[in-house]
Amino acid sequence: MYRKGHLGVSLLVFAPIGYGLVSIGEPELSLLTGAVMVWLAMLPDIDHRLPIISHRGPTHSLLFAALVGGVFAGAGFLLEGAFTVAGFSLAAFGFFLGFVSVFAHLIGDTLTPAGVNYLWPLSTKTFSVYLTRADNTIANQGLFALGVLVSAAVMGLAFGVF
Ligand SMILES: [Zn+2]
């Protein structure tokens, strides 16, 4: 999956989360979540630029999602007490945010024939729902448009614009 397709999938995954956060009275956190998910939408593809790591290997796994979650949990832990968020700990929310940001990328790549080895390094089996080739322009543009449309509509509802 290319950048636009990934952004679209990330926005689709964000929509219900963002709605939920606004509905429990955390609009700023909702916007922050959307921003982080868009920012990290391509993070697993840093493996293109890392010499020893194979593409769609370690950075395309639940383990990597948990690792990024751990980094965000650490940041949340340091900020704990600085402000409160709807009764849940910032460390726990940080973990969720890091994890789901990477997980959204994995979902995008699952739609392509090469698939994703979610259980790396425990398994070599890749999981794929062959919906489109990664370089399919219509699929990438379509997912992007759908993600923008759905998240805008859902956030519009959440903020009471409609
Ligand atoms: Zn990827």
Short mmCIF file of C-alpha atoms and ligand atoms in Angstrom, two decimals:
data_model
loop_
_atom_site.label_atom_id
_atom_site.label_comp_id
_atom_site.label_asym_id
_atom_site.label_seq_id
_atom_site.Cartn_x
_atom_site.Cartn_y
_atom_site.Cartn_z
CA MET A 1 0.00 0.00 0.00
CA TYR A 2 1.18 3.50 -0.82
CA ARG A 3 1.08 6.61 1.31
CA LYS A 4 -2.40 7.79 0.31
CA GLY A 5 -3.90 4.37 0.87
CA HIS A 6 -2.31 4.15 4.29
CA LEU A 7 -3.50 7.63 5.24
CA GLY A 8 -7.01 6.60 4.21
CA VAL A 9 -6.95 3.42 6.30
CA SER A 10 -5.52 5.31 9.29
CA LEU A 11 -8.32 7.88 9.03
CA LEU A 12 -10.93 5.10 8.81
CA VAL A 13 -9.49 3.46 11.96
CA PHE A 14 -9.33 6.85 13.67
CA ALA A 15 -12.97 7.80 12.96
CA PRO A 16 -14.67 5.65 15.64
CA ILE A 17 -11.86 6.29 18.15
CA GLY A 18 -12.04 10.04 17.57
CA TYR A 19 -15.81 9.96 17.91
CA GLY A 20 -15.54 8.03 21.17
CA LEU A 21 -13.05 10.50 22.63
CA VAL A 22 -15.19 13.52 21.75
CA SER A 23 -18.27 11.83 23.21
CA ILE A 24 -16.54 11.26 26.57
CA GLY A 25 -15.58 14.94 26.64
CA GLU A 26 -12.01 14.78 25.30
CA PRO A 27 -12.05 16.79 22.05
CA GLU A 28 -8.39 17.87 22.31
CA LEU A 29 -7.27 14.29 22.87
CA SER A 30 -9.40 13.23 19.92
CA LEU A 31 -7.63 15.71 17.61
CA LEU A 32 -4.23 14.74 19.03
CA THR A 33 -5.02 11.08 18.35
CA GLY A 34 -5.94 11.87 14.74
CA ALA A 35 -2.76 13.90 14.27
CA VAL A 36 -0.54 11.15 15.72
CA MET A 37 -2.24 8.45 13.64
CA VAL A 38 -1.71 10.47 10.45
CA TRP A 39 1.86 11.31 11.48
CA LEU A 40 2.72 7.65 12.13
CA ALA A 41 0.72 6.19 9.23
CA MET A 42 3.92 5.37 7.31
CA LEU A 43 6.18 4.54 10.26
CA PRO A 44 6.50 0.78 9.58
CA ASP A 45 7.80 1.56 6.09
CA ILE A 46 11.02 2.98 7.55
CA ASP A 47 12.21 -0.55 6.80
CA HIS A 48 12.67 0.67 3.21
CA ARG A 49 15.46 2.87 4.51
CA LEU A 50 17.04 0.52 7.06
CA PRO A 51 19.78 -1.62 5.49
CA ILE A 52 19.57 -4.89 7.45
CA ILE A 53 15.83 -5.04 8.05
CA SER A 54 13.74 -6.75 5.39
CA HIS A 55 10.65 -4.98 4.05
CA ARG A 56 7.45 -6.05 5.80
CA GLY A 57 9.49 -7.89 8.41
CA PRO A 58 10.02 -6.75 12.00
CA THR A 59 8.41 -3.31 11.59
CA HIS A 60 5.25 -4.94 10.21
CA SER A 61 4.33 -6.97 13.29
CA LEU A 62 2.28 -6.81 16.47
CA LEU A 63 5.57 -6.80 18.34
CA PHE A 64 6.61 -3.55 16.66
CA ALA A 65 3.15 -2.09 17.35
CA ALA A 66 3.64 -2.98 21.02
CA LEU A 67 7.13 -1.46 20.97
CA VAL A 68 5.85 1.85 19.60
CA GLY A 69 3.01 1.60 22.14
CA GLY A 70 5.69 1.18 24.82
CA VAL A 71 7.47 4.35 23.72
CA PHE A 72 4.21 6.30 23.86
CA ALA A 73 3.34 4.72 27.20
CA GLY A 74 6.70 6.00 28.47
CA ALA A 75 5.88 9.50 27.26
CA GLY A 76 2.44 9.24 28.84
CA PHE A 77 3.99 8.05 32.09
CA LEU A 78 6.28 11.11 32.18
CA LEU A 79 3.30 13.41 31.56
CA GLU A 80 1.16 11.64 34.15
CA GLY A 81 -0.29 14.15 36.55
CA ALA A 82 0.42 17.09 34.22
CA PHE A 83 -3.20 16.83 33.12
CA THR A 84 -5.95 14.28 33.53
CA VAL A 85 -7.79 12.51 30.78
CA ALA A 86 -11.32 11.24 31.38
CA GLY A 87 -10.17 9.12 34.28
CA PHE A 88 -7.72 6.86 32.46
CA SER A 89 -3.95 6.87 32.84
CA LEU A 90 -1.88 8.70 30.24
CA ALA A 91 0.55 5.76 30.10
CA ALA A 92 -2.27 3.37 29.16
CA PHE A 93 -3.63 5.82 26.61
CA GLY A 94 -0.13 6.33 25.22
CA PHE A 95 0.27 2.60 24.71
CA PHE A 96 -3.07 2.39 22.93
CA LEU A 97 -2.22 5.35 20.69
CA GLY A 98 1.19 4.02 19.63
CA PHE A 99 -0.17 0.52 19.10
CA VAL A 100 -3.21 1.50 17.07
CA SER A 101 -1.17 3.89 14.88
CA VAL A 102 1.08 1.04 13.75
CA PHE A 103 -1.80 -1.44 13.64
CA ALA A 104 -3.66 0.78 11.15
CA HIS A 105 -0.65 0.57 8.82
CA LEU A 106 -0.64 -3.23 9.13
CA ILE A 107 -4.33 -3.33 8.19
CA GLY A 108 -3.51 -1.34 5.03
CA ASP A 109 -0.79 -3.77 4.00
CA THR A 110 -3.05 -6.73 4.78
CA LEU A 111 -5.24 -5.61 1.86
CA THR A 112 -2.39 -6.34 -0.57
CA PRO A 113 -1.25 -9.77 -1.81
CA ALA A 114 2.12 -9.68 0.01
CA GLY A 115 0.24 -9.39 3.30
CA VAL A 116 1.62 -9.00 6.81
CA ASN A 117 3.36 -11.41 9.16
CA TYR A 118 1.63 -10.20 12.32
CA LEU A 119 3.33 -12.73 14.57
CA TRP A 120 6.93 -12.05 13.53
CA PRO A 121 9.32 -13.48 14.81
CA LEU A 122 7.19 -16.37 16.13
CA SER A 123 5.82 -17.20 12.71
CA THR A 124 6.72 -16.87 9.04
CA LYS A 125 3.11 -16.97 7.90
CA THR A 126 1.76 -13.84 6.26
CA PHE A 127 -1.86 -12.87 6.46
CA SER A 128 -3.50 -11.19 3.49
CA VAL A 129 -6.99 -10.21 2.42
CA TYR A 130 -6.24 -9.74 -1.24
CA LEU A 131 -8.29 -6.68 -2.04
CA THR A 132 -5.88 -4.72 -4.18
CA ARG A 133 -2.29 -4.54 -5.34
CA ALA A 134 -0.16 -2.10 -3.31
CA ASP A 135 0.48 0.11 -6.36
CA ASN A 136 -3.15 0.29 -7.53
CA THR A 137 -3.80 4.02 -8.01
CA ILE A 138 -7.60 3.75 -7.82
CA ALA A 139 -7.41 1.76 -4.56
CA ASN A 140 -4.95 4.20 -3.00
CA GLN A 141 -6.90 7.31 -4.07
CA GLY A 142 -10.20 5.63 -3.19
CA LEU A 143 -9.08 4.66 0.32
CA PHE A 144 -7.72 8.17 0.87
CA ALA A 145 -10.96 9.81 -0.27
CA LEU A 146 -13.02 7.38 1.83
CA GLY A 147 -10.86 7.99 4.91
CA VAL A 148 -11.12 11.78 4.58
CA LEU A 149 -14.88 11.61 3.94
CA VAL A 150 -15.70 9.17 6.75
CA SER A 151 -13.50 10.82 9.38
CA ALA A 152 -14.75 14.30 8.44
CA ALA A 153 -18.37 13.12 8.62
CA VAL A 154 -17.87 11.27 11.91
CA MET A 155 -15.97 14.17 13.50
CA GLY A 156 -18.61 16.58 12.20
CA LEU A 157 -21.22 14.48 13.99
CA ALA A 158 -19.10 14.25 17.14
CA PHE A 159 -18.61 18.02 17.30
CA GLY A 160 -22.26 18.65 16.47
CA VAL A 161 -21.58 20.44 13.18
CA PHE A 162 -24.45 18.58 11.49
ZN ZN B 1 4.10 -1.14 4.94
#
